[in-house]
mmCIF file of C-alpha atoms in Angstrom:
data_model
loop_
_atom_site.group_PDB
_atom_site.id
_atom_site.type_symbol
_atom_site.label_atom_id
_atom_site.label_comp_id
_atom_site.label_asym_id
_atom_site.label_seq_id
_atom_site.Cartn_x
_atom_site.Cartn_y
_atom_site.Cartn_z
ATOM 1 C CA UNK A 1 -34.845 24.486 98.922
ATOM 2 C CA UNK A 2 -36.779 25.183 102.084
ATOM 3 C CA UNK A 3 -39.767 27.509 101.796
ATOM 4 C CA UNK A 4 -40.560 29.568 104.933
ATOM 5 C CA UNK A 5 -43.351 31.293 105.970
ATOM 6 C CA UNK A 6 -42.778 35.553 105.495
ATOM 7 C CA UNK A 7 -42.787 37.538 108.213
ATOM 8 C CA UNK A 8 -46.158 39.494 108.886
ATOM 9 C CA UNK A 9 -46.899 43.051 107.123
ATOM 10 C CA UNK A 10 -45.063 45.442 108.406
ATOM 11 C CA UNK A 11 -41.970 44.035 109.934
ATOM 12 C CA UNK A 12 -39.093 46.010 109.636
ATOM 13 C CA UNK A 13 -35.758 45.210 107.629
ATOM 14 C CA UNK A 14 -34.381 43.396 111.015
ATOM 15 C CA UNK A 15 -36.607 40.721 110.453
ATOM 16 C CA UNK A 16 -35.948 39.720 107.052
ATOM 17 C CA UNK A 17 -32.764 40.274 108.066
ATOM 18 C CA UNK A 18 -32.163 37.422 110.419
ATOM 19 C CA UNK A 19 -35.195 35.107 107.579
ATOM 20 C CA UNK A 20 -32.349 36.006 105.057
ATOM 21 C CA UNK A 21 -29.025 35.401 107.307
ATOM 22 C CA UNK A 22 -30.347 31.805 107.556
ATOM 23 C CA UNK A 23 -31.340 30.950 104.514
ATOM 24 C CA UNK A 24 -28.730 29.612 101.562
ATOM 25 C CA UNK A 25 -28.546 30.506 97.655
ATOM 26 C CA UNK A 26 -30.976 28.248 96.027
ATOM 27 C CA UNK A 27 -33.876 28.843 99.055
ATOM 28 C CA UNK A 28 -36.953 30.907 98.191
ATOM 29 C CA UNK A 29 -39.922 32.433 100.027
ATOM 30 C CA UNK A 30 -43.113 33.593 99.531
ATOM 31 C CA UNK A 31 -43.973 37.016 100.094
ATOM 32 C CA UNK A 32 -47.777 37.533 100.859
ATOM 33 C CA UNK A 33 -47.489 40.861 99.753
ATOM 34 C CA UNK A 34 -45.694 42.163 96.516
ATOM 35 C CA UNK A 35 -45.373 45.261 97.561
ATOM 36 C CA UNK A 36 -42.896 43.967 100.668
ATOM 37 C CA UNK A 37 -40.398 43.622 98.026
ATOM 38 C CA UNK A 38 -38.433 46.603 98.580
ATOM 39 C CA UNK A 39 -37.915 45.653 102.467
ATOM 40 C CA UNK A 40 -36.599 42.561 101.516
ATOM 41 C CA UNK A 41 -34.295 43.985 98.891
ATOM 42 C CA UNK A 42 -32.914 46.747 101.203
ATOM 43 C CA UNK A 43 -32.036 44.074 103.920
ATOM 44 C CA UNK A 44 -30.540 41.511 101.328
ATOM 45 C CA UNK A 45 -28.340 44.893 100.187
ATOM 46 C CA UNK A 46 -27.096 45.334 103.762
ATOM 47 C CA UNK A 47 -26.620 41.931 104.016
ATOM 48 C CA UNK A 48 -24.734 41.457 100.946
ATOM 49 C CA UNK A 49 -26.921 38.939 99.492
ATOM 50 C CA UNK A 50 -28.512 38.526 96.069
ATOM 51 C CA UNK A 51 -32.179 37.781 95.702
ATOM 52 C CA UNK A 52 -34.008 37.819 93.009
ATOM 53 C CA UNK A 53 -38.198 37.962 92.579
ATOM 54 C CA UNK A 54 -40.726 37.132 90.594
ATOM 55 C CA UNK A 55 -44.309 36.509 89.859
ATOM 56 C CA UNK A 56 -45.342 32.672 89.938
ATOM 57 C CA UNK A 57 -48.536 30.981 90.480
ATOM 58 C CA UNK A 58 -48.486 31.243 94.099
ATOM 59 C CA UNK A 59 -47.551 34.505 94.298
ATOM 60 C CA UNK A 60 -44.311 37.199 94.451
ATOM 61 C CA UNK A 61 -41.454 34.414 95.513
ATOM 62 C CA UNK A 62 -37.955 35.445 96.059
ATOM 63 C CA UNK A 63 -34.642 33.332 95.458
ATOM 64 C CA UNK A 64 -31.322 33.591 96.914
ATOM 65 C CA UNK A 65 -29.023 33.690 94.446
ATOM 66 C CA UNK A 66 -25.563 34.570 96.182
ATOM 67 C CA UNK A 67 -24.486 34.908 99.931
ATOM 68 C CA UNK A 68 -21.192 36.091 101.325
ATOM 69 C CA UNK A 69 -19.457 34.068 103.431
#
């Protein structure tokens, strides 16, 4: 489970693109903003990855749950 840092506000879907493309089902992030959800999701859809959010202590964190090969 690594935890990287989230790109800056207002990167576009290429950037969580390649955060996502390296990262494997069971790693999570932290977004800094909730709201940067949607981003996230639309890349992960293009991607064909799963994520998955939710609200913890620390913030909005998102999992990846399933990758394509």
């Amino acid at each position: 489970d690594k935890d990287i840092p989230a790109p800056p506000v207002g990167q576009k879907h290429g950037r969580w693109a390649t955060i996502l493309r390296d990262l494997n089902p069971g790693d999570s992030f932290l977004l800094e903003n909730r709201d940067l959800r949607m981003n996230v999701y639309t890349a992960a859809k293009r991607l064909g990855i799963k994520v998955r959010g939710e609200m913890t202590k620390e913030g909005f964190r998102m999992w990846v749950m399933e990758k394509q090969p």
